[in-house]
PDB file of C-alpha atoms in Angstrom:
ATOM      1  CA  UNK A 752      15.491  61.116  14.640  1.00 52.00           C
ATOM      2  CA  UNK A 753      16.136  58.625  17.103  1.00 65.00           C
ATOM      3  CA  UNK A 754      18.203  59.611  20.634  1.00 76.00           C
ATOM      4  CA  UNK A 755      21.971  59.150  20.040  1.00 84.00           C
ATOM      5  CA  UNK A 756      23.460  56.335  22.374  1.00 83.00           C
ATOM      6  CA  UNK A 757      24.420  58.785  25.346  1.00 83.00           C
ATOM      7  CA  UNK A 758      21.494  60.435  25.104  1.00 83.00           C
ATOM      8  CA  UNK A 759      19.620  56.752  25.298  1.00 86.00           C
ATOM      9  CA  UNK A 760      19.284  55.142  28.996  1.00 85.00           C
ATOM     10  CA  UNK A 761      17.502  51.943  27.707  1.00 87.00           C
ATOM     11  CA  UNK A 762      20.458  51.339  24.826  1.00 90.00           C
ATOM     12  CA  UNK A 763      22.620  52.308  27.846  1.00 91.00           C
ATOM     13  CA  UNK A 764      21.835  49.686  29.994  1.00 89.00           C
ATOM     14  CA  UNK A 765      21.581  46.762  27.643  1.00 91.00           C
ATOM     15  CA  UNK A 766      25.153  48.138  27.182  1.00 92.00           C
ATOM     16  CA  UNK A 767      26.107  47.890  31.000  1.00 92.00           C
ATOM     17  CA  UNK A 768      23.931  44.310  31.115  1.00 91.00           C
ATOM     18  CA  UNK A 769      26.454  43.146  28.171  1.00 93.00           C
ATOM     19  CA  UNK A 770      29.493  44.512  29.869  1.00 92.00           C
ATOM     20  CA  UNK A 771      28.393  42.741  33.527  1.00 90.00           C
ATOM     21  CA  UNK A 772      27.719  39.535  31.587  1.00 92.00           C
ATOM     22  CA  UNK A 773      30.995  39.533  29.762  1.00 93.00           C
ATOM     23  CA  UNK A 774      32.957  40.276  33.118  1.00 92.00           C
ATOM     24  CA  UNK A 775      30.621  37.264  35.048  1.00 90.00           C
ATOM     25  CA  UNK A 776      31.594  34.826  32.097  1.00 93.00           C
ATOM     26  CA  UNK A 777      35.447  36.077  32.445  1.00 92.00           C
ATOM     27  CA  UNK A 778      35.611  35.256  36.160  1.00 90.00           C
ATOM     28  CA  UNK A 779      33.687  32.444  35.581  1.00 90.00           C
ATOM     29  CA  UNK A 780      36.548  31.408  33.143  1.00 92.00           C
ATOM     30  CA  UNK A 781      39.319  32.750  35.214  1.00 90.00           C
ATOM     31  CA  UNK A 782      38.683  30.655  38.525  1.00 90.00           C
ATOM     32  CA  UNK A 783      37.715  27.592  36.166  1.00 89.00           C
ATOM     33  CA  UNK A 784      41.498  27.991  34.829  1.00 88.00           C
ATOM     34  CA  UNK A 785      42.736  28.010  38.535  1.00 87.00           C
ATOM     35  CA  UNK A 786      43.815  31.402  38.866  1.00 86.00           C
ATOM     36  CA  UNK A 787      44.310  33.113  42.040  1.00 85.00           C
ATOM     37  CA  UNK A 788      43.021  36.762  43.139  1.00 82.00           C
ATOM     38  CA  UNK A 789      46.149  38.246  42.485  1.00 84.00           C
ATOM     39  CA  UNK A 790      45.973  36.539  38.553  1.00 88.00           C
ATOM     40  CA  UNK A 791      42.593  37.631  37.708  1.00 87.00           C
ATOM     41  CA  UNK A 792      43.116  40.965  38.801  1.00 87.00           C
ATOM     42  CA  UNK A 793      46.325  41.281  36.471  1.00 89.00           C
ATOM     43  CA  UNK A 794      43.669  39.836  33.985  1.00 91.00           C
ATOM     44  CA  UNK A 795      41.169  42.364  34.870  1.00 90.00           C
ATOM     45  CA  UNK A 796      43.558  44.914  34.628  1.00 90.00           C
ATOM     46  CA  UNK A 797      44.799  44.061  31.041  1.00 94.00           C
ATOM     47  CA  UNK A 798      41.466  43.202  29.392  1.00 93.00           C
ATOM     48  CA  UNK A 799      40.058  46.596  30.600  1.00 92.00           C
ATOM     49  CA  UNK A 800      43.372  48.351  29.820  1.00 94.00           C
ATOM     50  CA  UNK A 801      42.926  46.596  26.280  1.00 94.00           C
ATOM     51  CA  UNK A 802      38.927  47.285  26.060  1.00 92.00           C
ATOM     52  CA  UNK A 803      39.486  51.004  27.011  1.00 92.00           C
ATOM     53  CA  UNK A 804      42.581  51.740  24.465  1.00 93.00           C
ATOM     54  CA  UNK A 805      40.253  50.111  21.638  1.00 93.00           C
ATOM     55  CA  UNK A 806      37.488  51.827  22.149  1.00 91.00           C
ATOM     56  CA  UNK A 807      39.671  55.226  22.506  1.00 91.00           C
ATOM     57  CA  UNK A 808      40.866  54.570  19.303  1.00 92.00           C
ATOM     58  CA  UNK A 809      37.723  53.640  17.408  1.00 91.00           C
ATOM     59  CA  UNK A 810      35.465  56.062  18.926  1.00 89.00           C
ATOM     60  CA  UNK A 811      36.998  58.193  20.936  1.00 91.00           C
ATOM     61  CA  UNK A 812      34.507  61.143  20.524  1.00 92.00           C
ATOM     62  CA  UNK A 813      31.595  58.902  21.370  1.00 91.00           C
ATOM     63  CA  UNK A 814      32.797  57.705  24.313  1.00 92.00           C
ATOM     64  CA  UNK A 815      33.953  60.699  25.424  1.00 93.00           C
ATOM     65  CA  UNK A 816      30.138  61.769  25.095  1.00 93.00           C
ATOM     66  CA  UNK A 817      28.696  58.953  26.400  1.00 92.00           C
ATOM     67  CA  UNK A 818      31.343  59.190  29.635  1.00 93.00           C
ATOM     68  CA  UNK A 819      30.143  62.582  30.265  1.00 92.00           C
ATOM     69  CA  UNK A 820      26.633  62.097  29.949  1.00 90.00           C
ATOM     70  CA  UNK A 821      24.311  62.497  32.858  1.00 86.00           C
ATOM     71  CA  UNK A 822      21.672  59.884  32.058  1.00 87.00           C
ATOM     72  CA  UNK A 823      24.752  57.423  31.334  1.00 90.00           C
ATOM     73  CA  UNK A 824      25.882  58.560  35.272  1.00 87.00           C
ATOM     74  CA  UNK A 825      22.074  57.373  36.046  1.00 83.00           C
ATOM     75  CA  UNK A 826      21.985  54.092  34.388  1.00 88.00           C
ATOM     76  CA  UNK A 827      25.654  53.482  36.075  1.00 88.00           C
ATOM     77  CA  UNK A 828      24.168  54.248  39.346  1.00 83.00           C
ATOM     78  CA  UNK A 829      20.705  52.136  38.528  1.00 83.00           C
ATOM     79  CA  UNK A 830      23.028  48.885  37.766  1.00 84.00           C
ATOM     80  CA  UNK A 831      25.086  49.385  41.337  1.00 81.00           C
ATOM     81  CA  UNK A 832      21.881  49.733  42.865  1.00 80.00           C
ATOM     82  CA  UNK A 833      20.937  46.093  41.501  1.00 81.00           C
ATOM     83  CA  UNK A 834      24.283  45.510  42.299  1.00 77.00           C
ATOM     84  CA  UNK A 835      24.193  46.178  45.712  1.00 73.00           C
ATOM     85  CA  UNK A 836      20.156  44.969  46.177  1.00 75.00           C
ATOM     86  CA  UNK A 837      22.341  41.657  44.591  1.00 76.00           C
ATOM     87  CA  UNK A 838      24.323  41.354  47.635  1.00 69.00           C
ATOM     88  CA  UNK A 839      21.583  42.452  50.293  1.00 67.00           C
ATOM     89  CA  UNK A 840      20.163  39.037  49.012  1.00 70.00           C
ATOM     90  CA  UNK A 841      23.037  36.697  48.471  1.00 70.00           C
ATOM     91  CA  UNK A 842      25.547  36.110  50.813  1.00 62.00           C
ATOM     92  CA  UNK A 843      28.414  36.440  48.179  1.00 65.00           C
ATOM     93  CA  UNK A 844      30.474  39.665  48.859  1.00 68.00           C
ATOM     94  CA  UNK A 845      29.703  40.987  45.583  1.00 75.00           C
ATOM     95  CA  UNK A 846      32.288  43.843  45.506  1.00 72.00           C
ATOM     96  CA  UNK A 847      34.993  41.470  45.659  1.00 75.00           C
ATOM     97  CA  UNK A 848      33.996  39.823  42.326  1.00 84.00           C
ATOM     98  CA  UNK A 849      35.578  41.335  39.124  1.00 86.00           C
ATOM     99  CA  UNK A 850      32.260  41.973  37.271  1.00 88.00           C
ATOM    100  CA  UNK A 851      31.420  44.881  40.335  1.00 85.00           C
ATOM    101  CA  UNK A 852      34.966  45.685  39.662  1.00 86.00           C
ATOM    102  CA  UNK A 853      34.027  46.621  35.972  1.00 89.00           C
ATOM    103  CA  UNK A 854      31.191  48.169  36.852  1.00 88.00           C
ATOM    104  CA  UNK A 855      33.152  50.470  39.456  1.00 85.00           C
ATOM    105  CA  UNK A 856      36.109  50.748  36.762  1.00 89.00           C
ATOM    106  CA  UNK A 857      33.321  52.491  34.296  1.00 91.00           C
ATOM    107  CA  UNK A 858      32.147  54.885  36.833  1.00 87.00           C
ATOM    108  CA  UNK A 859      35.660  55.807  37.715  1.00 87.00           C
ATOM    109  CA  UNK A 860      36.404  56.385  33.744  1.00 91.00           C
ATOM    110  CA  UNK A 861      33.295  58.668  33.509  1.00 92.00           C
ATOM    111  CA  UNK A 862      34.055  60.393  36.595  1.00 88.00           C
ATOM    112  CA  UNK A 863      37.309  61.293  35.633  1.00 90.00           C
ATOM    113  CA  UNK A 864      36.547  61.706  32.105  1.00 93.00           C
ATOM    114  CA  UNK A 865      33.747  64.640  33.523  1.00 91.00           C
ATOM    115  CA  UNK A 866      36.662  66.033  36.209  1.00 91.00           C
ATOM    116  CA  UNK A 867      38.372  66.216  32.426  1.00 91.00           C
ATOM    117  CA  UNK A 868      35.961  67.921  30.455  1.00 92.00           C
ATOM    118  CA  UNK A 869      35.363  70.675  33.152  1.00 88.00           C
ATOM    119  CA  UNK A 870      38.878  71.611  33.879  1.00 86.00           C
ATOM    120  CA  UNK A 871      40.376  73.811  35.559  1.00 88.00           C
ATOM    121  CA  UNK A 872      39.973  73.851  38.949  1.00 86.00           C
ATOM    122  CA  UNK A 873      39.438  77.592  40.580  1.00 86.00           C
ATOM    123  CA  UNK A 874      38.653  76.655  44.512  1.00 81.00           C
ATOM    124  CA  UNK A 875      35.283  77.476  43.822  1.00 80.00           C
ATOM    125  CA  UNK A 876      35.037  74.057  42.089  1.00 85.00           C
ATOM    126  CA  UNK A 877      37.180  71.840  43.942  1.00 88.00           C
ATOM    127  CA  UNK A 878      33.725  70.254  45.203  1.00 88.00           C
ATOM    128  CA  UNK A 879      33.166  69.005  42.335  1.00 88.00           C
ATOM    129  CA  UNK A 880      36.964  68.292  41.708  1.00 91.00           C
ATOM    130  CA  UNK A 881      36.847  66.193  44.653  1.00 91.00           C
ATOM    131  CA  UNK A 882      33.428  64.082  44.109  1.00 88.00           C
ATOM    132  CA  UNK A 883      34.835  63.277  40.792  1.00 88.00           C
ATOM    133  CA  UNK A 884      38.241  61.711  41.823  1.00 90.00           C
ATOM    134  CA  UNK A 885      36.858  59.533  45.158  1.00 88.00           C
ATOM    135  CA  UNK A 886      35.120  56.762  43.017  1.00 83.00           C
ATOM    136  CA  UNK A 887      38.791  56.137  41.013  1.00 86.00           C
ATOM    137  CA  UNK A 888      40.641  55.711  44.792  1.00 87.00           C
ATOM    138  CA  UNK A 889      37.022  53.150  46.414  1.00 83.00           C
ATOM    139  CA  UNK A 890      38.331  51.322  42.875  1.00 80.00           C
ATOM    140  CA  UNK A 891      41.837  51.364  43.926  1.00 84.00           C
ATOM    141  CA  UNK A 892      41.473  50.230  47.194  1.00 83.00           C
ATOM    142  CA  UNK A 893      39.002  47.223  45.834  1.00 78.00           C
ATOM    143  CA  UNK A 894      41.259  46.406  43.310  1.00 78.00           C
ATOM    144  CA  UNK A 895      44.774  46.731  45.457  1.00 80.00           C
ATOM    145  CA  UNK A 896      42.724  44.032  48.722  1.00 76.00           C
ATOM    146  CA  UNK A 897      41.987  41.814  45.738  1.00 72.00           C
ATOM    147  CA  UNK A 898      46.193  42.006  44.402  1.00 73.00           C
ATOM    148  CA  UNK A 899      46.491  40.560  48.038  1.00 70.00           C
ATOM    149  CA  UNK A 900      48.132  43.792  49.398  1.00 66.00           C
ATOM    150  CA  UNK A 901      48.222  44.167  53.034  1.00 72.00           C
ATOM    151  CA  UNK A 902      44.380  44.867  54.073  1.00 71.00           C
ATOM    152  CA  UNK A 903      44.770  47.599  56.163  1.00 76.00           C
ATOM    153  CA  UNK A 904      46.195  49.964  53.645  1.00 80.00           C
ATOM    154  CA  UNK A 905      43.558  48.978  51.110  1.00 80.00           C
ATOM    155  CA  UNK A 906      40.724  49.501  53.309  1.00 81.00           C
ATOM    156  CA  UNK A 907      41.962  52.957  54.253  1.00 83.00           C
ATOM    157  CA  UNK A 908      42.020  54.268  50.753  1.00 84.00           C
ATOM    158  CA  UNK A 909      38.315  52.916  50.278  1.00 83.00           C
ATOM    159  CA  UNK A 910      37.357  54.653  53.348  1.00 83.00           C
ATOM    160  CA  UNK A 911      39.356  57.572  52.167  1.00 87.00           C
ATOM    161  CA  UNK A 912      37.219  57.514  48.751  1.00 87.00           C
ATOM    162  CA  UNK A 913      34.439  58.066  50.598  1.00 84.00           C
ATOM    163  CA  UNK A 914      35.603  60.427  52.816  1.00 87.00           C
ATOM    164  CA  UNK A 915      36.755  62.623  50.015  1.00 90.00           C
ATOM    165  CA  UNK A 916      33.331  62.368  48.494  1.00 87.00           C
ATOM    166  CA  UNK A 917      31.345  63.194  51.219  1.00 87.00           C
ATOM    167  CA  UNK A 918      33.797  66.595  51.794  1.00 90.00           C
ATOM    168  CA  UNK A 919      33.201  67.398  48.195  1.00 89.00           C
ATOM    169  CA  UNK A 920      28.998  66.717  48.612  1.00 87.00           C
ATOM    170  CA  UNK A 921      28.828  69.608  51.612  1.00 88.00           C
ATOM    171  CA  UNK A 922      31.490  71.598  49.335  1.00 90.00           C
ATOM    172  CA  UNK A 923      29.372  71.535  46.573  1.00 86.00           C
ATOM    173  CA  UNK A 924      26.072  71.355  48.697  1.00 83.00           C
ATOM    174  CA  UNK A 925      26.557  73.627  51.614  1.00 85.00           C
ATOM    175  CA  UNK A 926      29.842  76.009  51.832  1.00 87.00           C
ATOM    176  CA  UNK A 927      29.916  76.788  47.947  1.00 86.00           C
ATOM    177  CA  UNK A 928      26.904  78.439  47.841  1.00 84.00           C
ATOM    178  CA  UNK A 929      26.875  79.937  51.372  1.00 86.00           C
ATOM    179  CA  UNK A 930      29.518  81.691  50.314  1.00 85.00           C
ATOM    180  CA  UNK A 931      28.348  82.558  47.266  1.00 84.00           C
ATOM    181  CA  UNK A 932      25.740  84.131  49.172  1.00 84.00           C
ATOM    182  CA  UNK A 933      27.984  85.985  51.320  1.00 83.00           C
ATOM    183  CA  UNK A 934      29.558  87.471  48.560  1.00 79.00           C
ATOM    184  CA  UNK A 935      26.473  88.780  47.200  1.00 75.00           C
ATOM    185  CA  UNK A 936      25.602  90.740  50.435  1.00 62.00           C
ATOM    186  CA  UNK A 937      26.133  94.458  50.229  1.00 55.00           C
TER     187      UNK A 937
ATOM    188  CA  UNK B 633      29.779  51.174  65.151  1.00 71.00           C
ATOM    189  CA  UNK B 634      27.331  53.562  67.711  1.00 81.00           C
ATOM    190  CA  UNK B 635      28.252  56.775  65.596  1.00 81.00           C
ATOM    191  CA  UNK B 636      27.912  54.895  61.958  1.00 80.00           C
ATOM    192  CA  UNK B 637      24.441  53.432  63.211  1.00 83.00           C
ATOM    193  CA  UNK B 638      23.383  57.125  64.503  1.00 88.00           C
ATOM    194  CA  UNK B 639      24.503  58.383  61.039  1.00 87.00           C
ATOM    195  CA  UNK B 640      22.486  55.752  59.116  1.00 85.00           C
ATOM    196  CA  UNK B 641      19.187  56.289  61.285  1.00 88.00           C
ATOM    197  CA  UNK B 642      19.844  60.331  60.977  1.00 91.00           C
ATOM    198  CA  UNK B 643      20.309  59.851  56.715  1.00 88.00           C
ATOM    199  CA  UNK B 644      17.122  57.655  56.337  1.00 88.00           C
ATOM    200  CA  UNK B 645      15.201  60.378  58.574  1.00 91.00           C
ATOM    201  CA  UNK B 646      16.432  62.662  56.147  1.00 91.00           C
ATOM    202  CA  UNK B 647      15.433  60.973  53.013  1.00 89.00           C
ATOM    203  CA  UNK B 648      12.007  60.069  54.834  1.00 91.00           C
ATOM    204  CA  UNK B 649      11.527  63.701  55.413  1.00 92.00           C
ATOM    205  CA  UNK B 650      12.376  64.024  51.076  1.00 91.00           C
ATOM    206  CA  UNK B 651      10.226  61.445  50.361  1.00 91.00           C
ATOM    207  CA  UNK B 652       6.986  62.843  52.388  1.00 91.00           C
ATOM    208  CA  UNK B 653       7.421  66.602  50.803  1.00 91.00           C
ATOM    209  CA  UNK B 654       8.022  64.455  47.334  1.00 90.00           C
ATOM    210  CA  UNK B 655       4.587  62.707  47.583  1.00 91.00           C
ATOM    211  CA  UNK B 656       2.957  66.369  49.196  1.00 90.00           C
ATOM    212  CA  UNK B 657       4.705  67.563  46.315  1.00 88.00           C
ATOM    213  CA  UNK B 658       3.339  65.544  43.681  1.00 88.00           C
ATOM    214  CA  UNK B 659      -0.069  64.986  45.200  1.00 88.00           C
ATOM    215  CA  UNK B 660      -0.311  69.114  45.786  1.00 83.00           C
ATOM    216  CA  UNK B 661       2.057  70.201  42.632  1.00 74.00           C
ATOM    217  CA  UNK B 662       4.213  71.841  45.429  1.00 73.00           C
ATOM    218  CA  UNK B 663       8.381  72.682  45.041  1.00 77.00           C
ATOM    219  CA  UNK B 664      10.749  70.241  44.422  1.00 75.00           C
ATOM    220  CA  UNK B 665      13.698  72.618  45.850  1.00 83.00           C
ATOM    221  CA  UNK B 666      12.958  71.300  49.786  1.00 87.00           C
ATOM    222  CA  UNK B 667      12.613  67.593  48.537  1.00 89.00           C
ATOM    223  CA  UNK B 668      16.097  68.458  47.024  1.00 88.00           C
ATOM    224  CA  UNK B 669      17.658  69.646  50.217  1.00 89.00           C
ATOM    225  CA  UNK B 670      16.381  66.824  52.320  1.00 91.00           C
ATOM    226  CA  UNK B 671      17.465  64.250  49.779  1.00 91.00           C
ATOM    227  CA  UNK B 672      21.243  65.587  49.926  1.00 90.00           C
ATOM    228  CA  UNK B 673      21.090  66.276  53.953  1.00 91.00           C
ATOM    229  CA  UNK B 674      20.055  62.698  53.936  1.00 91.00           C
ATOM    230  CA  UNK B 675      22.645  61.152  51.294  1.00 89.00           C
ATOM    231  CA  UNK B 676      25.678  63.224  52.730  1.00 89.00           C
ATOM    232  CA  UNK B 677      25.041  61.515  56.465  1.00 89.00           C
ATOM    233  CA  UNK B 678      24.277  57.930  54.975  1.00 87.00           C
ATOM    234  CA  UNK B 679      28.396  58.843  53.174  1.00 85.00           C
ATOM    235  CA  UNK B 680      28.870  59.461  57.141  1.00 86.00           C
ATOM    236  CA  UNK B 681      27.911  56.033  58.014  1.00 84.00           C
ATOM    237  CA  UNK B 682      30.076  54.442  55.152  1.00 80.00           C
ATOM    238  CA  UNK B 683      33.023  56.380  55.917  1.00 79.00           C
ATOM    239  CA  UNK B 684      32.570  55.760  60.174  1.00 80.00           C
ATOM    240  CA  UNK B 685      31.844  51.989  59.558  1.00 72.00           C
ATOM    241  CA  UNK B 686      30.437  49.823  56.348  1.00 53.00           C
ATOM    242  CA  UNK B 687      34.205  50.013  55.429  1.00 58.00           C
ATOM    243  CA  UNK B 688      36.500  48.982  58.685  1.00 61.00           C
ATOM    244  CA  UNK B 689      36.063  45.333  56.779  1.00 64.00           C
ATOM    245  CA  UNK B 690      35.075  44.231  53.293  1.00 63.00           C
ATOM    246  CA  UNK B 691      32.606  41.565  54.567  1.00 63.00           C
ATOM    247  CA  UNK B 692      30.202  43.762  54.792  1.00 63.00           C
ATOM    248  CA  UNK B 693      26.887  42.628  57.486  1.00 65.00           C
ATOM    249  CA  UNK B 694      22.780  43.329  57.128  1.00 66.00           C
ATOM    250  CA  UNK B 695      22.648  46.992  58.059  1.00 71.00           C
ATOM    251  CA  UNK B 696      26.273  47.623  56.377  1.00 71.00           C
ATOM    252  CA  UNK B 697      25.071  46.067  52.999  1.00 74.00           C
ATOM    253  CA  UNK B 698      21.599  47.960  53.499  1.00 78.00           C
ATOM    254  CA  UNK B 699      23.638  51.413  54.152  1.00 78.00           C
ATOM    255  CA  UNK B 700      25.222  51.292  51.044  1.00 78.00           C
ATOM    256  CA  UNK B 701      22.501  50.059  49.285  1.00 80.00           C
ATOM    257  CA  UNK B 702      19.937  53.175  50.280  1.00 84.00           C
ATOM    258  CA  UNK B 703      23.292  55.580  49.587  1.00 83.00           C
ATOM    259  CA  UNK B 704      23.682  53.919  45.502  1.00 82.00           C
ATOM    260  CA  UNK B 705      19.772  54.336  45.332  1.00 85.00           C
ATOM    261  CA  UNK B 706      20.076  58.618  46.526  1.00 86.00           C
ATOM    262  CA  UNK B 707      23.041  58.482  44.513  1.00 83.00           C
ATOM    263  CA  UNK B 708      21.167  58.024  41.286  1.00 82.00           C
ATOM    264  CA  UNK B 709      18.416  59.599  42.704  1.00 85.00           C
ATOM    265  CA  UNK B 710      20.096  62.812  42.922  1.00 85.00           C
ATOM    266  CA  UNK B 711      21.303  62.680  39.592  1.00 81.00           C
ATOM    267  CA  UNK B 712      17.979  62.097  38.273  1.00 82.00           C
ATOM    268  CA  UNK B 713      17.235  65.731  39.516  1.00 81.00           C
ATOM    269  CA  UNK B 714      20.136  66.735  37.591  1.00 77.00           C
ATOM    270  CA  UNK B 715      18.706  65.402  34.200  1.00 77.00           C
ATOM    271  CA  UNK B 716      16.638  68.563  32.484  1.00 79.00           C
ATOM    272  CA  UNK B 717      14.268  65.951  30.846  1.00 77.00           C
ATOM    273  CA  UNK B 718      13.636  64.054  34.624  1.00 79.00           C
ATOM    274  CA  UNK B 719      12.875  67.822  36.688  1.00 80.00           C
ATOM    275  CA  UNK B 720      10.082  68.163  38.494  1.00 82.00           C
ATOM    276  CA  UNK B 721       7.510  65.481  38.731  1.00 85.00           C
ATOM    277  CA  UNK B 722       9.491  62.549  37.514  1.00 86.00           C
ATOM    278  CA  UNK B 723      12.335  63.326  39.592  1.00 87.00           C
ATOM    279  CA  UNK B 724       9.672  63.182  42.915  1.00 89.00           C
ATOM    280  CA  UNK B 725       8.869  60.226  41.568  1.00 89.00           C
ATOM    281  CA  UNK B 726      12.057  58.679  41.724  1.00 87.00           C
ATOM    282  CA  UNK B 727      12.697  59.663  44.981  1.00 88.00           C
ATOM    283  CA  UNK B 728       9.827  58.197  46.460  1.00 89.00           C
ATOM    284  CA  UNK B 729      10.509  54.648  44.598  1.00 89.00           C
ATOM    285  CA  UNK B 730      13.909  55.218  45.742  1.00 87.00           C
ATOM    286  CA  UNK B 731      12.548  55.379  49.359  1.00 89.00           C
ATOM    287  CA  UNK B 732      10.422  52.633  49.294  1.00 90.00           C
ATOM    288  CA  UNK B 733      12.961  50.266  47.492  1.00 85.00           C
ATOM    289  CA  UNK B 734      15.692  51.555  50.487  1.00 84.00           C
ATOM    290  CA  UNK B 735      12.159  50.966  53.233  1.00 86.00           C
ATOM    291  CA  UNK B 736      11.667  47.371  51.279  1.00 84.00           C
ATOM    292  CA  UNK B 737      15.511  46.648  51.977  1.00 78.00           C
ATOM    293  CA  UNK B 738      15.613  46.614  55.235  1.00 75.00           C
ATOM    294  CA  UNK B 739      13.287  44.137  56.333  1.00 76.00           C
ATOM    295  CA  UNK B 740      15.937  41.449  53.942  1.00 67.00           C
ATOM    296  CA  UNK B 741      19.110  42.882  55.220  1.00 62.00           C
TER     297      UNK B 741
END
C-alpha cells in the first residue's frame, strides 16, 4: 500500500508548492486591490484563520498527523531553505511578503501542534517545550512589523524567538543529558 | 556586529568539522554520532549569530541573509537525522549537500 500523506515528503511538498502559490497569487491580488500592509495582514490573518478552522473540521485527525510528522517538519524546513536561497538571490526582503508568512504560519501550527501532542511539561522537557513555542513568537513579531506596530517591539520578539530556541537547542542538546548523566553516577 | 560575525565564522567551522567526519564517515562506514554533535555545536552558534545580529533590522544584508540561510539548511538537516528511515548514510549525505549548498551561498551573498 502506498505511504499515507504524512508519511509522503514528495505529496508533501507539492502540498507546500500549492499553498506558496496560492499565498503569491493572494498578495499578488491584495496589492493589485490597493491594500496597505496593515490590510493584507488582516487578510492574511482571516484567510488562514478560515483555511485552518476548515480543515480542523474536515480532517482534523489527518492534519493532526500530518502536523506532527517528522518528514512533514523536513519538507517545511526544505521549502524555507528555498525560501531563504530565494532571497540570498533577489533583493526582495522575502520575509516581509505574506506567502513566507504562510509558510512560517504552518511551521508555527506544527510546532505547536507537536508541543500539543507531547504534553506535559516535567522540567526535564522544557527543551523541547521551548524549541517548540519560539517559531509561533519569530511569526508574531513578522506579522505584528507588517500590522505597522512600532518596529522596535516587533523586532525584539523575533529576536526573542530565536533566543528562546537556541536556550531550548543546548537544553535539549547539552544540560538535559549531562544531567541525565549525573544522575546515573553512583 | 563583531560578536554575530565571530558566531557565524565559529558555526560554519562547526558544520565544516560535521561535514568532513560525514564524508570520512561515508567513505570509511564510520559513526554518525560525532557528525551529529558537530552539526548541533555548529547550528546552536549560527542561532548565536541570528539572535546577536541578522535581526537588529528586517532588511537583512549578504552575510545576514547567508546566516540564516546555512541555519534553515542544519535546521532540516538535523531533522533528517531524526527520521528512522533517513539514519545513517542518508542522513551524512544530507549533511554534506547541506554544507556545500551553505559553501555555494556564500560566494552570492
Amino acid at each position: 500500500m502506498a505511504n499515507p500523506f504524512h508519511e509522503h515528503m514528495p505529496r508533501q511538498a507539492l502540498a507546500l508548492a500549492g499553498w506558496v502559490l496560492f499565498w503569491a497569487a493572494l498578495e499578488r491580488l491584495l496589492c493589485g486591490m490597493g491594500l496597505d500592509d496593515r490590510g493584507q495582514v488582516v487578510a492574511f490573518l482571516a484567510v488562514l484563520a478560515v483555511s485552518f478552522g476548515a480543515g480542523i473540521l474536515a480532517a482534523r485527525a489527518r492534519l493532526f498527523l500530518l502536523f506532527t510528522s517528522v518528514r512533514f517538519a523536513v519538507a517545511q524546513g526544505a521549502f524555507l531553505i528555498a525560501a531563504a536561497a530565494l532571497a540570498l538571490t533577489t533583493t526582495t526582503e522575502v520575509w516581509r511578503s505574506l506567502w513566507f508568512c504562510a509558510l512560517l504560519a504552518v511551521l508555527a501550527a506544527s510546532m505547536l501542534t507537536v508541543t500539543w501532542k507531547r504534553r506535559p511539561y516535567p522540567p526535564s522537557r522544557l527543551g523541547f517545550l521551548m524549541v517548540h513555542v519560539a517559531p509561533s513568537l519569530v511569526l508574531l513579531g513578522l506579522l505584528w512589523e507588517r500590522l505597522g506596530g512600532p518596529r522596535a517591539p516587533s523586532l525584539r520578539l523575533i529576536q526573542t524567538g530565536f533566543a528562546v530556541l537556541l536556550l531550548g537547542c543546548v537544553w535539549m542538546f547539552y544540560l538535559k543529558p549531562w544531567l541525565k548523566r549525573r544522575e546515573g553516577r553512583p | 556586529m563583531i560578536v554575530q560575525t565571530a558566531l557565524q565564522a565559529a558555526g560554519f567551522a562547526c558544520v565544516t568539522v560535521a561535514a568532513v567526519l560525514a564524508a570520512r564517515a561515508l567513505l570509511a562506514r564510520g559513526p554518525a554520532e560525532p557528525v551529529l554533535h558537530w552539526t548541533r555545536a555548529g547550528f546552536l552558534l549560527l542561532a548565536g549569530a541570528m539572535v546577536t545580529g541578522a535581526w537588529r533590522t528586517l532588511e537583512l544584508t549578504g552575510p545576514q541573509r547567508w546566516g540564516l540561510l546555512t541555519w534553515l539548511i542544519f535546521f532540516a538537516v538535523l531533522h533528517v537525522h531524526r527520521v528512522p528511515a533517513f539514519k545513517g548514510r542518508p542522513a551524512l549525505a544530507a549533511g554534506l549537500a547541506g554544507w556545500a549548498l551553505a559553501a555555494a551561498a556564500w560566494f552570492w551573498r
